[in-house]
Short mmCIF file of C-alpha atoms and ligand atoms in Angstrom, two decimals:
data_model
loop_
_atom_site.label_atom_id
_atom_site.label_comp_id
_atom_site.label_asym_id
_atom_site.label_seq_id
_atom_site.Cartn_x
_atom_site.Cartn_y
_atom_site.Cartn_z
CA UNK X 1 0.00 0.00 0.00
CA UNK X 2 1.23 3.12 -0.79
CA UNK X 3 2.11 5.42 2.00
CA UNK X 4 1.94 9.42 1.70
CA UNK X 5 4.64 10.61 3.96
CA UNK X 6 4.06 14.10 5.04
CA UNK X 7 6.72 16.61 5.96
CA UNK X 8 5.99 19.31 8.78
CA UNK X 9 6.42 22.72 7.65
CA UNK X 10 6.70 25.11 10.62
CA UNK X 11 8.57 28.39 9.44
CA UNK X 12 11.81 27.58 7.91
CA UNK X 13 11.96 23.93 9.43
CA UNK X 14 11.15 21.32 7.75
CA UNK X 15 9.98 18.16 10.06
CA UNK X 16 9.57 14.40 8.69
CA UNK X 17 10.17 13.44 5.26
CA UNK X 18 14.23 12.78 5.81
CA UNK X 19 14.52 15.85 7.13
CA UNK X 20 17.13 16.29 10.18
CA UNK X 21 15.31 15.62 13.56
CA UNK X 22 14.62 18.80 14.94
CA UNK X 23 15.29 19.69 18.33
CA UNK X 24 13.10 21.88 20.41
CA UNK X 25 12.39 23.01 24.07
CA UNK X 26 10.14 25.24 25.74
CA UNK X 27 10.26 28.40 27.90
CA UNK X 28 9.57 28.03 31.42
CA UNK X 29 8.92 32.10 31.83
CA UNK X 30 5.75 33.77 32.20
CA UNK X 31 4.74 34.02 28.47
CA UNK X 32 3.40 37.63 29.70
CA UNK X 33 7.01 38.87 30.59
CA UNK X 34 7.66 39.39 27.11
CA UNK X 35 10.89 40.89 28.29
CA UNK X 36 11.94 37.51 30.00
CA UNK X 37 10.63 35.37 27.54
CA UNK X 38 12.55 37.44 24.73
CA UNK X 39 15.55 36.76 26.74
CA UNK X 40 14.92 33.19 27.39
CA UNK X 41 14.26 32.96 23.69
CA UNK X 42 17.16 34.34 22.45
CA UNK X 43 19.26 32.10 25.00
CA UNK X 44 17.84 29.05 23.73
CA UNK X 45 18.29 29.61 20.00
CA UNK X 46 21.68 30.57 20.48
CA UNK X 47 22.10 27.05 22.43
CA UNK X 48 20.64 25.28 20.02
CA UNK X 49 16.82 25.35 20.27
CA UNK X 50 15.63 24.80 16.55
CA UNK X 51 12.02 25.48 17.76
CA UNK X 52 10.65 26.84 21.09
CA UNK X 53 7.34 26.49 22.41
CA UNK X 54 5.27 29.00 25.14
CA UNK X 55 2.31 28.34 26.92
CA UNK X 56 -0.63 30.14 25.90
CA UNK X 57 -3.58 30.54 28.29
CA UNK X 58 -5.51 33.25 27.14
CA UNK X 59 -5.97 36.13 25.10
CA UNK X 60 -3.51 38.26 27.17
CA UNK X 61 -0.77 35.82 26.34
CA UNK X 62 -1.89 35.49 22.43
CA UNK X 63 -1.39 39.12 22.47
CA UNK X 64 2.53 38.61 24.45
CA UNK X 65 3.18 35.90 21.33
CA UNK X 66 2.66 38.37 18.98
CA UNK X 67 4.66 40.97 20.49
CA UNK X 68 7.75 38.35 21.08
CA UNK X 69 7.44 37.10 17.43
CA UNK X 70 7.90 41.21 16.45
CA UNK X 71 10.52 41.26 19.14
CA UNK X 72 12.65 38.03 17.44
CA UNK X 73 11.98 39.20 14.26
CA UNK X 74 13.70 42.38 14.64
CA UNK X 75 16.31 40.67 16.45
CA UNK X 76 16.51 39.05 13.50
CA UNK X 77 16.43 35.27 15.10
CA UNK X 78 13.93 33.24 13.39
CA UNK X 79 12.91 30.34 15.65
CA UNK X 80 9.65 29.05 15.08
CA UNK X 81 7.72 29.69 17.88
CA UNK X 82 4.92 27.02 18.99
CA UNK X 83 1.68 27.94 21.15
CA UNK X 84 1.20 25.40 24.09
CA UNK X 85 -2.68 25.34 24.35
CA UNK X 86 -4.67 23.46 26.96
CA UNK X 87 -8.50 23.26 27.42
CA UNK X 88 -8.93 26.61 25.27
CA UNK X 89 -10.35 26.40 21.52
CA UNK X 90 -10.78 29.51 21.55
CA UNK X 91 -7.26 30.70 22.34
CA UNK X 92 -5.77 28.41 19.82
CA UNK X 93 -7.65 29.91 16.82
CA UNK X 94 -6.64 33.48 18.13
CA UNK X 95 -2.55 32.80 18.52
CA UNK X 96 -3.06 30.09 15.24
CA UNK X 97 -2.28 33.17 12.47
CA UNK X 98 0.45 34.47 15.63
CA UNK X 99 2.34 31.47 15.61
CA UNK X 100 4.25 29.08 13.26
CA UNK X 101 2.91 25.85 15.03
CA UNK X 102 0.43 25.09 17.51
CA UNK X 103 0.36 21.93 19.97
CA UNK X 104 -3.12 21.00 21.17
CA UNK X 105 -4.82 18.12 22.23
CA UNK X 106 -8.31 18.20 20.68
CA UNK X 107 -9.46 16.07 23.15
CA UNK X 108 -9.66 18.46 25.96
CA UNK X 109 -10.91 21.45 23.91
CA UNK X 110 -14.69 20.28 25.82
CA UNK X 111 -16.46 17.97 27.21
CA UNK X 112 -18.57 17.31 24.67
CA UNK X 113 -17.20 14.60 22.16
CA UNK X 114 -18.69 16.54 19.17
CA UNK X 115 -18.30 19.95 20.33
CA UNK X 116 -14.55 19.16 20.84
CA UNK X 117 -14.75 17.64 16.90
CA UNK X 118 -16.17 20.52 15.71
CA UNK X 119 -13.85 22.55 17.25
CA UNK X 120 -10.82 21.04 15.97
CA UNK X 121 -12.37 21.38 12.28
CA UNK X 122 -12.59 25.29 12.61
CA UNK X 123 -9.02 25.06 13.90
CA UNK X 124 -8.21 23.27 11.08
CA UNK X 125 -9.27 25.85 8.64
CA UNK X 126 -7.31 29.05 10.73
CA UNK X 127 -4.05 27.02 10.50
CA UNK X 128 -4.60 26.21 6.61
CA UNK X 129 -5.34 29.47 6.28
CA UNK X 130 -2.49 31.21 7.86
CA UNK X 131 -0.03 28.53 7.27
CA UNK X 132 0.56 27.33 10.68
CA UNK X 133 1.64 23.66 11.51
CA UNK X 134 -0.22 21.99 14.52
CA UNK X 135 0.96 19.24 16.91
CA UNK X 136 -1.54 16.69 18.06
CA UNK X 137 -0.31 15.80 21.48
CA UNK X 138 -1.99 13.28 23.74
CA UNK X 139 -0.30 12.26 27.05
CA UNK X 140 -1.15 9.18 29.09
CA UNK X 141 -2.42 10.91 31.83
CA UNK X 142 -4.97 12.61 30.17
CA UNK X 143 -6.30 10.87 28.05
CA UNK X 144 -10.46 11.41 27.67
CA UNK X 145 -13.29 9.36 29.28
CA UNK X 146 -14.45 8.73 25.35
CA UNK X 147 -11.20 7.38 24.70
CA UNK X 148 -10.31 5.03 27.43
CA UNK X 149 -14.07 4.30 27.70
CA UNK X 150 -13.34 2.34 23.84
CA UNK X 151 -9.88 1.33 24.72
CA UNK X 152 -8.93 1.36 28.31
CA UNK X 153 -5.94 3.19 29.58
CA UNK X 154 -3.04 1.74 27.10
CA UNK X 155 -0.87 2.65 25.12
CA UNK X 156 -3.06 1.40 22.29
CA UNK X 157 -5.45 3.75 23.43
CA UNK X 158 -2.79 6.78 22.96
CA UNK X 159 -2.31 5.75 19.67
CA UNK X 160 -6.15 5.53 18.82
CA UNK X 161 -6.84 9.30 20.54
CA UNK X 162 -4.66 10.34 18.17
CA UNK X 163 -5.62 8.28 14.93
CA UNK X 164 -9.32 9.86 15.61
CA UNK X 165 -7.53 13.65 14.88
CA UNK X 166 -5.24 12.49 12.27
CA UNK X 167 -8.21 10.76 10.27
CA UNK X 168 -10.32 14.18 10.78
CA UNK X 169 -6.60 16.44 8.90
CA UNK X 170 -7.04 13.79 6.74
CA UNK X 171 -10.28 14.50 5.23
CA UNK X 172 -10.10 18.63 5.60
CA UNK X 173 -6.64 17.73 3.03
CA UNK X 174 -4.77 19.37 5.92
CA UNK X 175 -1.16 17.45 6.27
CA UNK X 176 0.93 19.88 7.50
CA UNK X 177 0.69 18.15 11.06
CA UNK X 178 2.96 16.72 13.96
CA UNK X 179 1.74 14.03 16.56
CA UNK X 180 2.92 13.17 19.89
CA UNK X 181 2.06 10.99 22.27
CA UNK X 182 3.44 10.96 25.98
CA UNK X 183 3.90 9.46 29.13
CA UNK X 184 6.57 9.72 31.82
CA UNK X 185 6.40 5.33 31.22
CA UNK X 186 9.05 4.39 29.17
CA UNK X 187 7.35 1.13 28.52
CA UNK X 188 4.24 2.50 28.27
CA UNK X 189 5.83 5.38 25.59
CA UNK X 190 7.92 3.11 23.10
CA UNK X 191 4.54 1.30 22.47
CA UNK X 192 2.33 3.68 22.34
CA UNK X 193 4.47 5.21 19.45
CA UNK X 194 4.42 1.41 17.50
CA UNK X 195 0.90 1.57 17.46
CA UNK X 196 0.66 4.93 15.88
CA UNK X 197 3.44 4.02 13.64
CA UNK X 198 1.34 1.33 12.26
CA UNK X 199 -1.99 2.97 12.63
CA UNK X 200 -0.72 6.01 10.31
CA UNK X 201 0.90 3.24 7.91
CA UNK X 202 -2.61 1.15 7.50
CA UNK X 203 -4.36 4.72 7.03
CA UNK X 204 -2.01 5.12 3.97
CA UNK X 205 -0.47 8.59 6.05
CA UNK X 206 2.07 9.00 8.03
CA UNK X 207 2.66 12.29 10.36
CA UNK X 208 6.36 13.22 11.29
CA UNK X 209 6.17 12.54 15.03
CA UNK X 210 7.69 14.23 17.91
CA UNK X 211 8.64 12.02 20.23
CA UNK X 212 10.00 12.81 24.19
CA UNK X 213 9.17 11.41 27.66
CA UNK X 214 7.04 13.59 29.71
CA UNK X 215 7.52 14.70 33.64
CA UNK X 216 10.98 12.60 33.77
CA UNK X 217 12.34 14.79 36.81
CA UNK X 218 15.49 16.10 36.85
CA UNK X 219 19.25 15.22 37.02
CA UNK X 220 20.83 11.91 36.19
CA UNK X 221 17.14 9.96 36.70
CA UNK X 222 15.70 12.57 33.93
CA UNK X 223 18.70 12.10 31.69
CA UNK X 224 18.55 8.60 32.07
CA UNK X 225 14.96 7.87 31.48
CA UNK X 226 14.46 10.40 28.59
CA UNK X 227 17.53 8.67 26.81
CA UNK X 228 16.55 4.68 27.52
CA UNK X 229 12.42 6.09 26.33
CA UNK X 230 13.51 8.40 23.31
CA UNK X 231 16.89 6.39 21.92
CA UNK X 232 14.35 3.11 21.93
CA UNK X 233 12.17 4.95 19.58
CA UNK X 234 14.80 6.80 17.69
CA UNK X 235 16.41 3.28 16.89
CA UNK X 236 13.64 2.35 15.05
CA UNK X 237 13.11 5.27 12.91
CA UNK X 238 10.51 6.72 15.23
CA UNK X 239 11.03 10.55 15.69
CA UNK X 240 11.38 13.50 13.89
CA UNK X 241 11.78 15.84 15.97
CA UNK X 242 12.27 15.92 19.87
CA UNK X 243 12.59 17.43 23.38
CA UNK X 244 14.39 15.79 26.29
CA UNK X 245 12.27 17.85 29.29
CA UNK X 246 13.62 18.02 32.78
CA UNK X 247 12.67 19.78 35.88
CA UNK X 248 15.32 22.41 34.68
CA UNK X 249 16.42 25.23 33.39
CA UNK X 250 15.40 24.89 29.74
CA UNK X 251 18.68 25.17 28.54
CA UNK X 252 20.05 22.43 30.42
CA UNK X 253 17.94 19.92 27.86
CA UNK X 254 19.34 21.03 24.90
CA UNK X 255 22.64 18.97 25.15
CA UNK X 256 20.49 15.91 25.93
CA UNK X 257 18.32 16.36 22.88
CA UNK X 258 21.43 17.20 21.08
CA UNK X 259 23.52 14.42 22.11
CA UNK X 260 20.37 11.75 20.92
CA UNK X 261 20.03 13.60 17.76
CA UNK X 262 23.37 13.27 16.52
CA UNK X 263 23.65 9.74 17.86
CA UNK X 264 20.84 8.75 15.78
CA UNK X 265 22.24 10.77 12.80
CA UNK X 266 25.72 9.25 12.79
CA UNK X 267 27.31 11.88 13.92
CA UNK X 268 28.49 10.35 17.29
CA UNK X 269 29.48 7.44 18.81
CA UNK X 270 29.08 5.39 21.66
CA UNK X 271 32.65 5.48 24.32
CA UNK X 272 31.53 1.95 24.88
CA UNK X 273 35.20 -0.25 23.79
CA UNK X 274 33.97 -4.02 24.81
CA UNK X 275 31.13 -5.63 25.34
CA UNK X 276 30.97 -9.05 27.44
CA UNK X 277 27.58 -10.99 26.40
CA UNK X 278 26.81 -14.85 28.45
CA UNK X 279 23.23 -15.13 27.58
CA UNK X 280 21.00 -12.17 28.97
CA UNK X 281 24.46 -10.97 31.32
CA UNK X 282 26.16 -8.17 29.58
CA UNK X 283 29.58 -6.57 31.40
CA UNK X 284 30.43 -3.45 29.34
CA UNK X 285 33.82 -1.26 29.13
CA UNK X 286 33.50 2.61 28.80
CA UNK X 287 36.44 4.93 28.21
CA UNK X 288 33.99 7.93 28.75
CA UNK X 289 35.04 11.37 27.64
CA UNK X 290 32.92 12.79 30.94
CA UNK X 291 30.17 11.31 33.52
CA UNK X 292 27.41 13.15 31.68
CA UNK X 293 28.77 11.44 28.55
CA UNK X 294 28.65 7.66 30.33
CA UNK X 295 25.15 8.39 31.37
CA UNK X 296 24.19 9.20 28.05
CA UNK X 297 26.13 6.69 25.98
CA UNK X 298 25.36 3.79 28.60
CA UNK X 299 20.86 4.85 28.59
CA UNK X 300 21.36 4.19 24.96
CA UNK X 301 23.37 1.49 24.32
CA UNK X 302 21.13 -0.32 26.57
CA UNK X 303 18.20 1.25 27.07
CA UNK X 304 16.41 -0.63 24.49
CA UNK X 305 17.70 -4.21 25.04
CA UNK X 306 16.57 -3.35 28.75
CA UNK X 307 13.53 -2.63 27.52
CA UNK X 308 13.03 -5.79 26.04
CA UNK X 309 14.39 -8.19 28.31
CA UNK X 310 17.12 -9.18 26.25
CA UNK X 311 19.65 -7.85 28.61
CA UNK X 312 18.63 -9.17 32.33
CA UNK X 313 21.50 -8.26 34.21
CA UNK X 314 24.23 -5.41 33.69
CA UNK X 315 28.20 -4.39 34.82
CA UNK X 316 29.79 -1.69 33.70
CA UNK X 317 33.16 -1.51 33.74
CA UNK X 318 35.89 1.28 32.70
CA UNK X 319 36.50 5.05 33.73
CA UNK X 320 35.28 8.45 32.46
CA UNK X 321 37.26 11.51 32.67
CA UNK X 322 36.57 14.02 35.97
CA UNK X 323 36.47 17.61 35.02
CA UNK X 324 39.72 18.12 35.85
CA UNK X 325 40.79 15.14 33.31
CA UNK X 326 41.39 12.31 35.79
CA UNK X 327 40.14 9.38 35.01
CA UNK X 328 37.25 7.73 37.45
CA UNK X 329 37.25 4.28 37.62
CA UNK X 330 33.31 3.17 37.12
CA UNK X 331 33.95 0.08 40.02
CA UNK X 332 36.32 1.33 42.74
CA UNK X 333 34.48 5.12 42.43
CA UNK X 334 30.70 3.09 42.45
CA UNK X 335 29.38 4.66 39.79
CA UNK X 336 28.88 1.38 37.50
CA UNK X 337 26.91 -0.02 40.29
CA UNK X 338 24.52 3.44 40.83
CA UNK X 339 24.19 3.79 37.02
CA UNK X 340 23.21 0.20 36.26
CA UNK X 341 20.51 0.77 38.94
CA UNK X 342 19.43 3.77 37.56
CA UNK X 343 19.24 2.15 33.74
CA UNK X 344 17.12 -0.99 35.53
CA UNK X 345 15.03 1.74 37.12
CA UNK X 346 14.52 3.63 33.98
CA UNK X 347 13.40 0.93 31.76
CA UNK X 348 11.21 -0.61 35.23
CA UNK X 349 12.86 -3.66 35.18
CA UNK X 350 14.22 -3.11 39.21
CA UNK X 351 12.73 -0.15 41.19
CA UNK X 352 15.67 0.48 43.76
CA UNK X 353 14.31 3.78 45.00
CA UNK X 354 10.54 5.76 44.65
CA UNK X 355 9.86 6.70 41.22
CA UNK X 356 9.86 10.56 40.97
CA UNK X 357 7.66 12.23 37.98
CA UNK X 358 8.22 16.13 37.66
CA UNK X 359 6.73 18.06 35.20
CA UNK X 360 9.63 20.33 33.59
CA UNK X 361 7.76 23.78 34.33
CA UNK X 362 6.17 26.29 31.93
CA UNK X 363 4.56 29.98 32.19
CA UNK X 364 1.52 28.15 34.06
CA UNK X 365 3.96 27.49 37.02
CA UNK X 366 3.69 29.96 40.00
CA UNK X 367 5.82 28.41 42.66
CA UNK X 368 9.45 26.91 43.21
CA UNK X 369 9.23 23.91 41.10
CA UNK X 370 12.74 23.09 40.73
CA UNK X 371 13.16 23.67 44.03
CA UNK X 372 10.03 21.65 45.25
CA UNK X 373 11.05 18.46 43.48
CA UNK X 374 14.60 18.69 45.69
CA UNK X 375 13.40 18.97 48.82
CA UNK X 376 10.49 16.04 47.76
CA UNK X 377 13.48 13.92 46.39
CA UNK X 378 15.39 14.65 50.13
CA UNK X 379 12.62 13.61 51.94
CA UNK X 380 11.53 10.72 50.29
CA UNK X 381 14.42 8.80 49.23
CA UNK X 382 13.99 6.16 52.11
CA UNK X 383 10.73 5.10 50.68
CA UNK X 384 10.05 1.91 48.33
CA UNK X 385 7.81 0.86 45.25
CA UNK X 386 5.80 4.30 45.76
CA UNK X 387 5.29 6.71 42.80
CA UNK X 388 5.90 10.62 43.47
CA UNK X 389 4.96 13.82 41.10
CA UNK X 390 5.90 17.20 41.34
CA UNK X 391 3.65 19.06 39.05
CA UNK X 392 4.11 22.99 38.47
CA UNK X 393 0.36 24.12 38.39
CA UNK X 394 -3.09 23.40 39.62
CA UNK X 395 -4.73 23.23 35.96
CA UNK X 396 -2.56 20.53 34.36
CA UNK X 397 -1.01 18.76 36.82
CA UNK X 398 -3.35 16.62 38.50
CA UNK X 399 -4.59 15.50 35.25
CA UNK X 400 -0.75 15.05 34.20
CA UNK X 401 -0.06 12.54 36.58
CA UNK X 402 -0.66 9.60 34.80
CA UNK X 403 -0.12 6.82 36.99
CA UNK X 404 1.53 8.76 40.37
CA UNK X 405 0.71 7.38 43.95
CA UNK X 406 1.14 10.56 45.17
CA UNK X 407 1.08 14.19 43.96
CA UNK X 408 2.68 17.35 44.98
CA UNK X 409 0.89 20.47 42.99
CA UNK X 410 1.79 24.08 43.05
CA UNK X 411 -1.23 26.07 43.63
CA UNK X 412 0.49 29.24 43.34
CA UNK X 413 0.60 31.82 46.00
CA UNK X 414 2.85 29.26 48.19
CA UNK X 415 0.42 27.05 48.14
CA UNK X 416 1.10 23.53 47.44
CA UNK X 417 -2.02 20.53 47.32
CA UNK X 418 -1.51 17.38 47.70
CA UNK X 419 -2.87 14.10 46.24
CA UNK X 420 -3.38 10.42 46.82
CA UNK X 421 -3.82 8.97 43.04
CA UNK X 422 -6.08 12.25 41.45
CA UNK X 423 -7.86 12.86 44.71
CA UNK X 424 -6.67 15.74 47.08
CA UNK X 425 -6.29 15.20 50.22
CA UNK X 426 -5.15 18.17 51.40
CA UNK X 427 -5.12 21.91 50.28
CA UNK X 428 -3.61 24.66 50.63
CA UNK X 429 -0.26 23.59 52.81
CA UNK X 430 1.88 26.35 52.58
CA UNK X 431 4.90 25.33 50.58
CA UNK X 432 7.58 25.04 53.28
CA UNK X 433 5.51 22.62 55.44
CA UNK X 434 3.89 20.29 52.06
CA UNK X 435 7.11 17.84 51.67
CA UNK X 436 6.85 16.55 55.30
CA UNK X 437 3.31 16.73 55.23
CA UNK X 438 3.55 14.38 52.30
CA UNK X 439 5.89 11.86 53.72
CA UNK X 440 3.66 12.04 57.38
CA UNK X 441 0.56 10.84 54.80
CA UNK X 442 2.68 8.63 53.00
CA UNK X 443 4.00 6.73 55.31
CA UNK X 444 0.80 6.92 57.80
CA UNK X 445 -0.65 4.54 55.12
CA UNK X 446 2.11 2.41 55.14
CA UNK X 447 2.87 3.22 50.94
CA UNK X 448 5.25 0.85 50.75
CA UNK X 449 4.51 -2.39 48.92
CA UNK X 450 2.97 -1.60 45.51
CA UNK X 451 4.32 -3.63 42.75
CA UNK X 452 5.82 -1.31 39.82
CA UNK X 453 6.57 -3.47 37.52
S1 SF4 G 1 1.86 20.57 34.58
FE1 SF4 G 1 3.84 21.65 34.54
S2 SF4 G 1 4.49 21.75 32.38
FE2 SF4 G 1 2.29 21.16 32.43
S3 SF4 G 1 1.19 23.10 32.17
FE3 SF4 G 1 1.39 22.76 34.41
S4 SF4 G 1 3.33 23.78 35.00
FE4 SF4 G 1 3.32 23.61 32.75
#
């Protein structure tokens, strides 16, 4: 059967077709400091940011997109710039003509099954019209009561949220389209994206795809996770274009999202100089340029066969270079031994400490989030086969959450909520009290026990 294979057009990038993979982030400033987010955008292009998304929650922050696209313009930097929209139709067909791309997820545009359709058709017709690209992005943990009422909460049922959108461009002869679809699982992720794969192939269409793992924290544990979720997917020809997100400053995910980019282009290689294979055992010898650069290499050289169960058990063996030059020895320094827990951890094959999920941040986020998911991380590394998320606001992140024991929300004002599954239990907890209040109600109900696996 013959397949149409569409190519993204979103300014002067070109996404899909053969096309480099495209690496993107997104601003974590209030969209309404145009001023900061100027800054923040100029930042990020010069480190590498080949597209950069805001959020947009409303008209005021349509009207702060157009003023930053003047702003880069006369700057003369010309980064795409993407509109983040959530619940809002109507503020996705005012920044639509604004914008060079806009990521939605039709779904939650309303309640109402049809409404939501009809929506999404008039949205359609604005971005035709004015040349914008769109990004249908469903996530796990929201994904509709139509949806997983059909399919139940699976990765199929990603891959079918998104088939019902991508049917509807289809038929309006609109192609110039991107599709996601994410979770902070990297089991759940890499099949999610198969299905779609093969979905778009039977449909005779197939959508560049964007591909990333959602809410994967911070530090080594983000690093790790995004690599062994997006290098699994990337390996297969899956992904076009990409974002590594961590709890972090923005610019801190651009070297990830580089590194995996060129990896997957040929333009780098793995530091990995032996490999030692006696049946599913594997003992493998780095010669790392840097730690970062072990962390990285290691997630994907592995990541996948993790993944799969081909690889059961790991060693790693060898040395990176320290800052200074001197060379670490991965045994006697215990590093091997941390980072083959963290690679069994990120592909759920061994939980050896709680599962953190952290939202990276965005404009929406009016608290300390970086900060928040430390001081959660300090105070809750004792625990066991619990899940934990640090989400930055109220609106998304309870419905972000996927599949989280436990949720720590910003509220804004200092205010932090917190959850047991989607249900609050408490409100309002000023933000300097909320991590031990979390761990009291944590461990009060014994959260100890539940199988991740
Ligand atoms: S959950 Fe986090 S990333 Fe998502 S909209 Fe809220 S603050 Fe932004």
């Amino acid at each position: 059967m013959k397949v149409n294979e569409w190519v993204a057009r979103v300014g002067d990038i070109r996404i899909g077709g053969g096309n480099p993979i495209v690496v993107q982030t997104m601003c974590n400033t209030h969209t309404a400091d145009v001023d900061a987010s100027f800054a923040q955008c100029v930042r990020l292009y010069e480190a590498g940011a080949q597209l950069i998304r805001l959020t947009v929650p409303g008209p005021a922050e349509v009207e702060s997109m157009r003023m930053l696209r003047a702003r880069l313009d006369d700057a003369g930097i010309p980064v795409p710039l993407v509109a983040d929209i959530h619940f809002s139709a109507a503020t996705a067909l005012a920044v639509a003509p604004v914008v060079e791309k806009v990521r939605i997820n039709p779904g939650n545009f309303h309640r109402d099954h049809e409404t939501a359709r009809s929506l999404f058709g008039q949205l359609l017709g604005v971005c035709a019209e004015s040349g914008t690209a769109i990004r249908i992005g469903v996530n796990h943990g929201s994904l509709g009561e139509y949806i997983t009422g059909l399919y139940g909460n699976t990765p199929e049922a990603m891959a079918h949220a998104a088939m019902e959108w991508i049917r509807m461009c289809i038929e309006a002869r609109f192609f110039n389209v991107v599709v996601s679809l994410k979770s902070s699982n990297t089991v759940v992720l890499v099949e999610a994206y198969r299905h779609l794969e093969r979905m778009m192939r039977e449909a005779g269409h197939r959508f560049p795809l964007h591909v990333g793992l959602t809410e994967s924290g911070n530090g080594d544990s983000g690093r790790i996770k995004s690599c062994v979720g997006i290098s699994t997917l990337l390996s297969e020809g899956l992904g076009d274009t990409l974002r590594v997100s961590l709890t972090e400053d923005p610019e801190a995910e651009l070297p990830v999202a580089r590194y995996l980019a060129d990896r997957y282009e040929g333009r780098t290689a793995s530091s990995l100089v032996s490999l030692k294979v006696e049946g599913k055992q594997v003992c493998a010898r780095y010669e790392a340029p840097s730690r970062e650069r072990l962390l990285l290499d290691a997630s994907c050289d592995f990541g996948k066969r993790l993944l799969e169960g081909s690889v059961d058990a790991l060693t790693l063996e060898g040395t990176y270079l320290d800052t200074d030059g001197t060379p670490v020895s991965l045994t006697d320094s215990g590093f091997g031994a941390y980072l083959e827990d963290e690679l069994m951890q990120a592909a759920r094959r061994r939980f050896y400490k709680p599962e953190y999920i952290a939202c990276p941040g965005c404009g929406r986020t009016m608290y300390d989030l970086q900060g928040a998911l430390e001081e959660v991380k300090a105070r809750t590394a004792h625990l066991k086969n619990v899940v934990i998320a640090v989400m930055g606001c109220i609106v998304n992140g309870p419905g972000e959450m996927a599949d989280a024991d436990w949720g720590y929300v910003g509220e804004g004002g200092g205010k932090v909520s917190i959850y047991r599954g989607k249900t609050p239990v408490l409100r309002h907890v000023p933000q300097e009290e909320a991590a031990d209040r979390l761990l009291e109600l944590i461990e009060s109900e014994g959260s100890q026990g539940r199988a991740l696996l």
